[in-house]
Amino acid sequence: MKLLKLAAAAAVLATLATPAAFADKLDDVINNGVLRCAVVLDFPPIGYRDANNEPAGFDVEYCNDMAAALDVDAEVIPVTWAERLPAIVTNRADIVFGGTSDSLERAKTVGFSIPYAIYFAQAVVGKDSGITSFEDMKGKRVAAAVGTVPEQEWLKIAETWGEENLYQGYQSENEVFLAVAQGKADAGITTNTAVKPITDQYDSVVPGPRMPWTTDYTSVAGPRKDVTWLNYINLFITHQVRSGRYEELWQKYVGDTAPELRIPGVLY
């Protein structure tokens, strides 16, 4: 009898110790029938609004492609650079397609996929700014979007030059470009992909120098603890590359050969 009681008690404890089954983000998206994508829409040609004010661009098509793979509808949620991570933390979005660098600090808050796009930082400058090289930016009024890697990297440089007071932070890249076009800033830092559409848009803005920091490998962001969801995102990115879709979309929106996504010395 004593042995039976001990066995029953052990069975109860084992049941209590077993985690309850729960649906993960992948199940949630499929069950809800919609993939909510946070996308920065002032980042042409990667994310923008077309002539009909509809979301368009490389990131928007990636959202649509992933929704199609999941057999659900796609919902594009416009966000600013600073809103990208909070959109995941507050469950406003399931995923972020938004040129997000996978820094170790950010990885404490959200989870990151393997790289899905690569950029390098470049300035757009006022036609009469006199800026033709990186060194020419010393003593100039430089602008960038708040919460971005260009802002963080430029502030390090501004500190060494003792020119933090010349920096201007804006909530969106559109505001950065407008500030340069109107002469409120001498230079605005963006990515190489945005330079042509912006300089085509504003007669007073011309391409500027490339910034000296490293190439920016960007990832898709999702909930930090949802490993199943992040694994699915990684597989989706892999299929986009293997199928040629990544190359197709990059050439469609950027116009160049798509950059190699593998980091030298790193296996994916």
Coordinates of N, CA, C and O in Angstrom, one line a residue, residues 107-223:
A107 N 19.5 42.4 -29.0 CA 19.1 41.0 -28.8 C 18.7 40.7 -27.4 O 18.1 39.6 -27.2
K108 N 18.9 41.6 -26.5 CA 18.3 41.4 -25.1 C 16.8 41.7 -25.1 O 16.2 41.3 -24.1
T109 N 16.3 42.3 -26.1 CA 14.9 42.7 -26.1 C 14.1 41.9 -27.1 O 13.0 41.5 -26.8
V110 N 14.6 41.7 -28.3 CA 13.9 40.9 -29.4 C 14.8 39.9 -29.9 O 16.1 39.9 -29.7
G111 N 14.2 38.9 -30.7 CA 15.0 37.9 -31.3 C 15.3 38.3 -32.8 O 14.6 39.1 -33.4
F112 N 16.4 37.8 -33.3 CA 16.8 38.1 -34.7 C 17.0 36.9 -35.5 O 17.5 35.9 -35.1
S113 N 16.7 37.1 -36.8 CA 16.9 36.0 -37.8 C 18.4 36.1 -38.3 O 19.1 37.0 -38.0
I114 N 18.7 35.2 -39.3 CA 19.9 35.4 -40.1 C 19.7 36.6 -40.9 O 18.6 37.1 -41.1
P115 N 20.8 37.2 -41.5 CA 20.7 38.4 -42.3 C 19.7 38.2 -43.5 O 19.7 37.1 -44.1
Y116 N 18.9 39.2 -43.8 CA 18.1 39.1 -45.0 C 18.3 40.2 -46.0 O 17.9 40.2 -47.1
A117 N 19.1 41.2 -45.6 CA 19.5 42.3 -46.4 C 20.8 43.0 -45.9 O 21.0 42.9 -44.7
I118 N 21.6 43.6 -46.7 CA 22.8 44.2 -46.3 C 22.9 45.6 -46.9 O 22.6 45.8 -48.0
Y119 N 23.3 46.5 -46.0 CA 23.4 47.9 -46.4 C 24.8 48.5 -46.0 O 25.4 48.0 -45.1
F120 N 25.2 49.6 -46.6 CA 26.2 50.4 -46.0 C 25.7 51.9 -45.9 O 24.8 52.3 -46.6
A121 N 26.3 52.6 -44.9 CA 25.8 53.9 -44.6 C 26.4 54.9 -45.6 O 27.6 54.8 -45.9
Q122 N 25.6 55.8 -46.1 CA 26.1 56.9 -47.0 C 25.3 58.1 -46.7 O 24.2 58.1 -46.2
A123 N 26.0 59.2 -46.9 CA 25.3 60.5 -46.7 C 24.7 61.1 -48.0 O 25.1 60.8 -49.1
V124 N 23.6 61.8 -47.8 CA 23.1 62.7 -48.9 C 23.4 64.1 -48.4 O 23.2 64.4 -47.2
V125 N 23.9 65.0 -49.3 CA 24.3 66.3 -48.8 C 23.7 67.4 -49.7 O 23.3 67.2 -50.8
G126 N 23.7 68.6 -49.1 CA 23.2 69.8 -49.8 C 24.2 70.0 -51.0 O 25.4 69.9 -50.8
K127 N 23.6 70.4 -52.1 CA 24.4 70.7 -53.3 C 25.5 71.7 -53.1 O 26.6 71.6 -53.6
D128 N 25.2 72.7 -52.2 CA 26.2 73.7 -51.9 C 26.9 73.6 -50.6 O 27.5 74.5 -50.1
S129 N 26.8 72.4 -50.0 CA 27.4 72.1 -48.7 C 29.0 72.0 -48.8 O 29.6 72.2 -47.7
G130 N 29.5 71.8 -49.9 CA 31.0 71.6 -50.0 C 31.5 70.3 -49.6 O 32.7 70.1 -49.5
I131 N 30.6 69.3 -49.3 CA 30.9 68.0 -48.8 C 31.1 67.1 -50.0 O 30.2 66.7 -50.7
T132 N 32.4 66.6 -50.2 CA 32.6 65.6 -51.2 C 33.3 64.3 -50.6 O 33.4 63.3 -51.3
S133 N 33.8 64.5 -49.4 CA 34.5 63.4 -48.7 C 34.1 63.3 -47.3 O 33.5 64.2 -46.7
F134 N 34.4 62.2 -46.6 CA 34.0 62.0 -45.2 C 34.6 63.1 -44.4 O 34.0 63.7 -43.5
E135 N 35.9 63.5 -44.6 CA 36.6 64.5 -43.9 C 35.9 65.8 -44.0 O 36.0 66.7 -43.1
D136 N 35.2 66.1 -45.1 CA 34.5 67.4 -45.3 C 33.4 67.6 -44.4 O 32.8 68.7 -44.2
M137 N 32.9 66.5 -43.7 CA 31.7 66.6 -42.8 C 32.1 67.2 -41.5 O 31.2 67.5 -40.7
K138 N 33.4 67.3 -41.2 CA 33.8 67.9 -39.9 C 33.3 69.4 -39.9 O 33.6 70.1 -40.9
G139 N 32.7 69.8 -38.8 CA 32.2 71.1 -38.7 C 30.9 71.4 -39.4 O 30.4 72.5 -39.4
K140 N 30.3 70.3 -39.9 CA 29.0 70.5 -40.6 C 27.8 70.0 -39.7 O 28.0 69.2 -38.8
R141 N 26.6 70.5 -40.1 CA 25.4 70.0 -39.4 C 24.9 68.7 -40.0 O 24.6 68.7 -41.2
V142 N 25.0 67.7 -39.2 CA 24.7 66.3 -39.7 C 23.4 65.8 -39.0 O 23.2 65.9 -37.8
A143 N 22.5 65.2 -39.8 CA 21.3 64.7 -39.3 C 21.1 63.2 -39.6 O 21.7 62.6 -40.5
A144 N 20.3 62.5 -38.7 CA 20.0 61.1 -38.9 C 18.7 60.8 -38.2 O 18.2 61.6 -37.4
A145 N 18.1 59.6 -38.5 CA 16.9 59.3 -37.8 C 17.2 58.7 -36.4 O 18.1 58.0 -36.2
V146 N 16.4 59.1 -35.5 CA 16.5 58.7 -34.1 C 16.4 57.1 -33.9 O 15.5 56.5 -34.5
G147 N 17.3 56.5 -33.2 CA 17.2 55.1 -32.9 C 17.8 54.2 -33.9 O 17.6 53.0 -33.9
T148 N 18.5 54.8 -34.9 CA 19.2 54.0 -35.9 C 20.6 53.8 -35.7 O 21.3 54.6 -34.9
V149 N 21.2 52.8 -36.3 CA 22.7 52.6 -36.3 C 23.4 53.8 -36.8 O 24.4 54.3 -36.2
P150 N 23.0 54.5 -37.9 CA 23.7 55.7 -38.4 C 23.8 56.8 -37.3 O 24.8 57.4 -37.1
E151 N 22.7 56.9 -36.5 CA 22.7 57.9 -35.4 C 23.8 57.5 -34.4 O 24.6 58.3 -34.0
Q152 N 23.7 56.3 -34.0 CA 24.6 55.8 -32.9 C 26.1 55.9 -33.4 O 26.9 56.3 -32.6
E153 N 26.4 55.5 -34.6 CA 27.8 55.6 -35.1 C 28.2 57.0 -35.3 O 29.4 57.3 -35.0
W154 N 27.3 57.8 -35.8 CA 27.8 59.2 -36.0 C 28.0 59.9 -34.7 O 29.0 60.7 -34.6
L155 N 27.2 59.7 -33.7 CA 27.4 60.3 -32.4 C 28.8 60.0 -31.8 O 29.4 60.8 -31.1
K156 N 29.3 58.8 -32.1 CA 30.6 58.4 -31.6 C 31.7 59.3 -32.3 O 32.6 59.8 -31.6
I157 N 31.5 59.5 -33.6 CA 32.4 60.3 -34.3 C 32.3 61.8 -33.9 O 33.3 62.5 -33.7
A158 N 31.1 62.2 -33.7 CA 30.8 63.6 -33.3 C 31.5 63.9 -31.9 O 32.0 65.0 -31.7
E159 N 31.5 62.9 -31.1 CA 32.1 63.0 -29.7 C 33.6 63.2 -29.8 O 34.2 64.0 -29.1
T160 N 34.2 62.4 -30.7 CA 35.7 62.5 -30.9 C 36.0 63.9 -31.5 O 37.1 64.4 -31.2
W161 N 35.2 64.4 -32.3 CA 35.4 65.7 -32.9 C 34.9 66.9 -32.0 O 35.2 68.0 -32.3
G162 N 34.2 66.5 -30.9 CA 33.7 67.6 -30.1 C 32.6 68.4 -30.8 O 32.4 69.6 -30.5
E163 N 31.8 67.7 -31.6 CA 30.7 68.3 -32.4 C 29.4 67.8 -32.1 O 28.5 67.8 -33.0
E164 N 29.1 67.2 -30.9 CA 27.8 66.7 -30.6 C 26.7 67.7 -30.8 O 25.6 67.4 -31.2
N165 N 27.0 69.0 -30.6 CA 26.1 70.1 -30.7 C 25.6 70.3 -32.1 O 24.5 70.9 -32.3
L166 N 26.3 69.8 -33.1 CA 26.0 70.0 -34.5 C 25.0 68.9 -35.0 O 24.5 69.0 -36.1
Y167 N 24.9 67.9 -34.2 CA 24.0 66.8 -34.6 C 22.5 67.1 -34.5 O 22.1 67.7 -33.5
Q168 N 21.7 66.6 -35.5 CA 20.3 66.8 -35.5 C 19.6 65.5 -35.6 O 19.9 64.7 -36.6
G169 N 18.8 65.1 -34.7 CA 18.0 63.8 -34.7 C 16.6 64.1 -35.1 O 15.9 65.0 -34.6
Y170 N 16.1 63.3 -36.0 CA 14.7 63.4 -36.5 C 14.0 62.0 -36.3 O 14.6 61.0 -36.3
Q171 N 12.7 62.1 -36.2 CA 11.9 60.8 -36.0 C 11.8 60.0 -37.2 O 11.6 58.8 -37.1
S172 N 12.0 60.5 -38.4 CA 11.9 59.7 -39.6 C 13.0 60.2 -40.6 O 13.5 61.3 -40.5
E173 N 13.3 59.3 -41.6 CA 14.3 59.7 -42.6 C 13.7 60.7 -43.5 O 14.4 61.5 -44.1
N174 N 12.4 60.7 -43.7 CA 11.8 61.8 -44.6 C 12.1 63.2 -44.0 O 12.4 64.1 -44.8
E175 N 12.1 63.3 -42.7 CA 12.4 64.6 -42.0 C 13.9 64.9 -42.2 O 14.2 66.1 -42.4
V176 N 14.7 63.9 -42.2 CA 16.1 64.1 -42.4 C 16.4 64.6 -43.8 O 17.1 65.6 -44.0
F177 N 15.8 64.0 -44.8 CA 16.0 64.4 -46.2 C 15.4 65.8 -46.4 O 16.1 66.6 -47.1
L178 N 14.3 66.1 -45.8 CA 13.7 67.4 -46.0 C 14.6 68.5 -45.4 O 14.7 69.6 -45.9
A179 N 15.2 68.2 -44.2 CA 16.1 69.1 -43.5 C 17.3 69.4 -44.4 O 17.7 70.6 -44.5
V180 N 17.8 68.4 -45.1 CA 18.9 68.7 -46.0 C 18.5 69.5 -47.2 O 19.2 70.4 -47.6
A181 N 17.3 69.1 -47.8 CA 16.8 69.8 -48.9 C 16.5 71.3 -48.6 O 16.7 72.2 -49.5
Q182 N 16.1 71.6 -47.4 CA 15.8 73.0 -47.0 C 17.0 73.7 -46.5 O 16.8 74.9 -46.1
G183 N 18.1 73.1 -46.4 CA 19.3 73.7 -45.9 C 19.4 73.8 -44.4 O 20.3 74.5 -43.8
K184 N 18.5 73.1 -43.7 CA 18.6 73.1 -42.2 C 19.7 72.2 -41.7 O 20.2 72.4 -40.6
A185 N 20.1 71.2 -42.5 CA 21.2 70.4 -42.2 C 22.1 70.3 -43.5 O 21.6 70.4 -44.6
D186 N 23.4 70.1 -43.3 CA 24.3 70.0 -44.4 C 24.4 68.6 -45.0 O 24.6 68.5 -46.2
A187 N 24.1 67.6 -44.1 CA 24.2 66.3 -44.6 C 23.2 65.4 -43.7 O 23.0 65.7 -42.6
G188 N 22.7 64.4 -44.4 CA 21.9 63.4 -43.7 C 22.4 62.0 -44.0 O 22.8 61.7 -45.1
I189 N 22.5 61.2 -43.0 CA 23.0 59.9 -43.1 C 21.9 58.8 -43.3 O 20.9 58.8 -42.5
T190 N 22.0 58.1 -44.4 CA 21.0 57.0 -44.7 C 21.8 55.8 -45.2 O 22.9 55.6 -44.8
T191 N 21.1 55.0 -45.9 CA 21.8 53.8 -46.5 C 22.0 54.0 -48.0 O 21.3 54.8 -48.6
N192 N 22.9 53.2 -48.6 CA 23.2 53.3 -50.0 C 21.9 53.1 -50.9 O 21.8 53.7 -52.0
T193 N 21.0 52.3 -50.4 CA 19.8 52.0 -51.2 C 18.9 53.2 -51.4 O 18.1 53.3 -52.3
A194 N 18.9 54.2 -50.4 CA 18.0 55.3 -50.4 C 18.6 56.5 -51.2 O 17.8 57.5 -51.5
V195 N 19.9 56.5 -51.5 CA 20.5 57.7 -52.0 C 19.9 58.1 -53.4 O 19.5 59.3 -53.6
K196 N 19.7 57.2 -54.3 CA 19.2 57.5 -55.6 C 17.8 58.1 -55.6 O 17.6 59.2 -56.2
P197 N 16.9 57.4 -55.0 CA 15.5 58.0 -55.0 C 15.4 59.3 -54.3 O 14.6 60.2 -54.7
I198 N 16.2 59.6 -53.3 CA 16.2 60.9 -52.6 C 16.8 62.0 -53.4 O 16.3 63.1 -53.5
T199 N 18.0 61.7 -54.0 CA 18.6 62.7 -54.9 C 17.8 63.0 -56.1 O 17.9 64.0 -56.7
D200 N 17.0 62.0 -56.6 CA 16.1 62.2 -57.7 C 15.0 63.1 -57.3 O 14.4 63.8 -58.1
Q201 N 14.5 63.0 -56.1 CA 13.4 63.7 -55.6 C 13.7 65.2 -55.3 O 12.9 66.0 -55.6
Y202 N 14.9 65.5 -54.8 CA 15.2 66.8 -54.4 C 16.4 67.3 -55.3 O 17.5 66.8 -55.3
D203 N 16.2 68.4 -56.0 CA 17.2 69.0 -56.9 C 18.4 69.6 -56.0 O 19.5 69.7 -56.5
S204 N 18.1 69.9 -54.8 CA 19.1 70.6 -53.9 C 19.9 69.5 -53.1 O 20.8 69.9 -52.4
V205 N 19.7 68.3 -53.4 CA 20.4 67.2 -52.6 C 21.2 66.3 -53.6 O 20.6 65.9 -54.6
V206 N 22.4 66.0 -53.2 CA 23.3 65.2 -54.1 C 23.9 64.1 -53.3 O 23.9 64.1 -52.0
P207 N 24.4 63.0 -53.9 CA 25.0 61.9 -53.2 C 26.2 62.4 -52.4 O 27.0 63.2 -52.9
G208 N 26.4 61.9 -51.2 CA 27.5 62.2 -50.4 C 28.5 61.0 -50.2 O 28.3 60.0 -50.8
P209 N 29.4 61.2 -49.3 CA 30.4 60.1 -49.1 C 29.9 58.9 -48.3 O 28.9 59.0 -47.6
R210 N 30.5 57.8 -48.5 CA 30.2 56.6 -47.7 C 30.8 56.8 -46.3 O 31.8 57.4 -46.1
M211 N 30.1 56.3 -45.3 CA 30.5 56.4 -43.9 C 31.5 55.3 -43.6 O 31.5 54.2 -44.2
P212 N 32.4 55.6 -42.6 CA 33.6 54.7 -42.4 C 33.3 53.4 -41.5 O 34.1 52.6 -41.3
W213 N 32.0 53.3 -41.0 CA 31.8 52.1 -40.2 C 31.4 50.9 -41.1 O 31.2 51.0 -42.3
T214 N 31.4 49.8 -40.4 CA 31.3 48.5 -41.1 C 30.0 48.3 -41.9 O 29.0 49.0 -41.6
T215 N 30.0 47.4 -42.8 CA 28.8 47.0 -43.5 C 27.7 46.5 -42.6 O 28.0 45.9 -41.6
D216 N 26.5 47.0 -42.8 CA 25.3 46.7 -41.9 C 24.5 45.5 -42.3 O 23.8 45.6 -43.3
Y217 N 24.7 44.4 -41.6 CA 23.9 43.2 -41.9 C 22.6 43.3 -41.1 O 22.7 43.5 -39.9
T218 N 21.5 43.3 -41.7 CA 20.2 43.5 -41.1 C 19.4 42.2 -41.0 O 19.5 41.4 -41.9
S219 N 18.6 42.1 -40.0 CA 17.8 40.9 -39.8 C 16.4 41.2 -39.6 O 16.0 42.3 -39.3
V220 N 15.6 40.1 -39.7 CA 14.1 40.2 -39.4 C 14.0 40.0 -37.8 O 14.7 39.2 -37.3
A221 N 13.2 40.8 -37.2 CA 13.1 40.8 -35.7 C 11.7 40.1 -35.4 O 10.7 40.3 -36.0
G222 N 11.7 39.4 -34.3 CA 10.5 38.7 -33.7 C 10.7 38.6 -32.2 O 11.7 39.1 -31.6
P223 N 9.7 38.0 -31.6 CA 9.8 37.8 -30.1 C 11.0 37.1 -29.7 O 11.4 36.0 -30.3

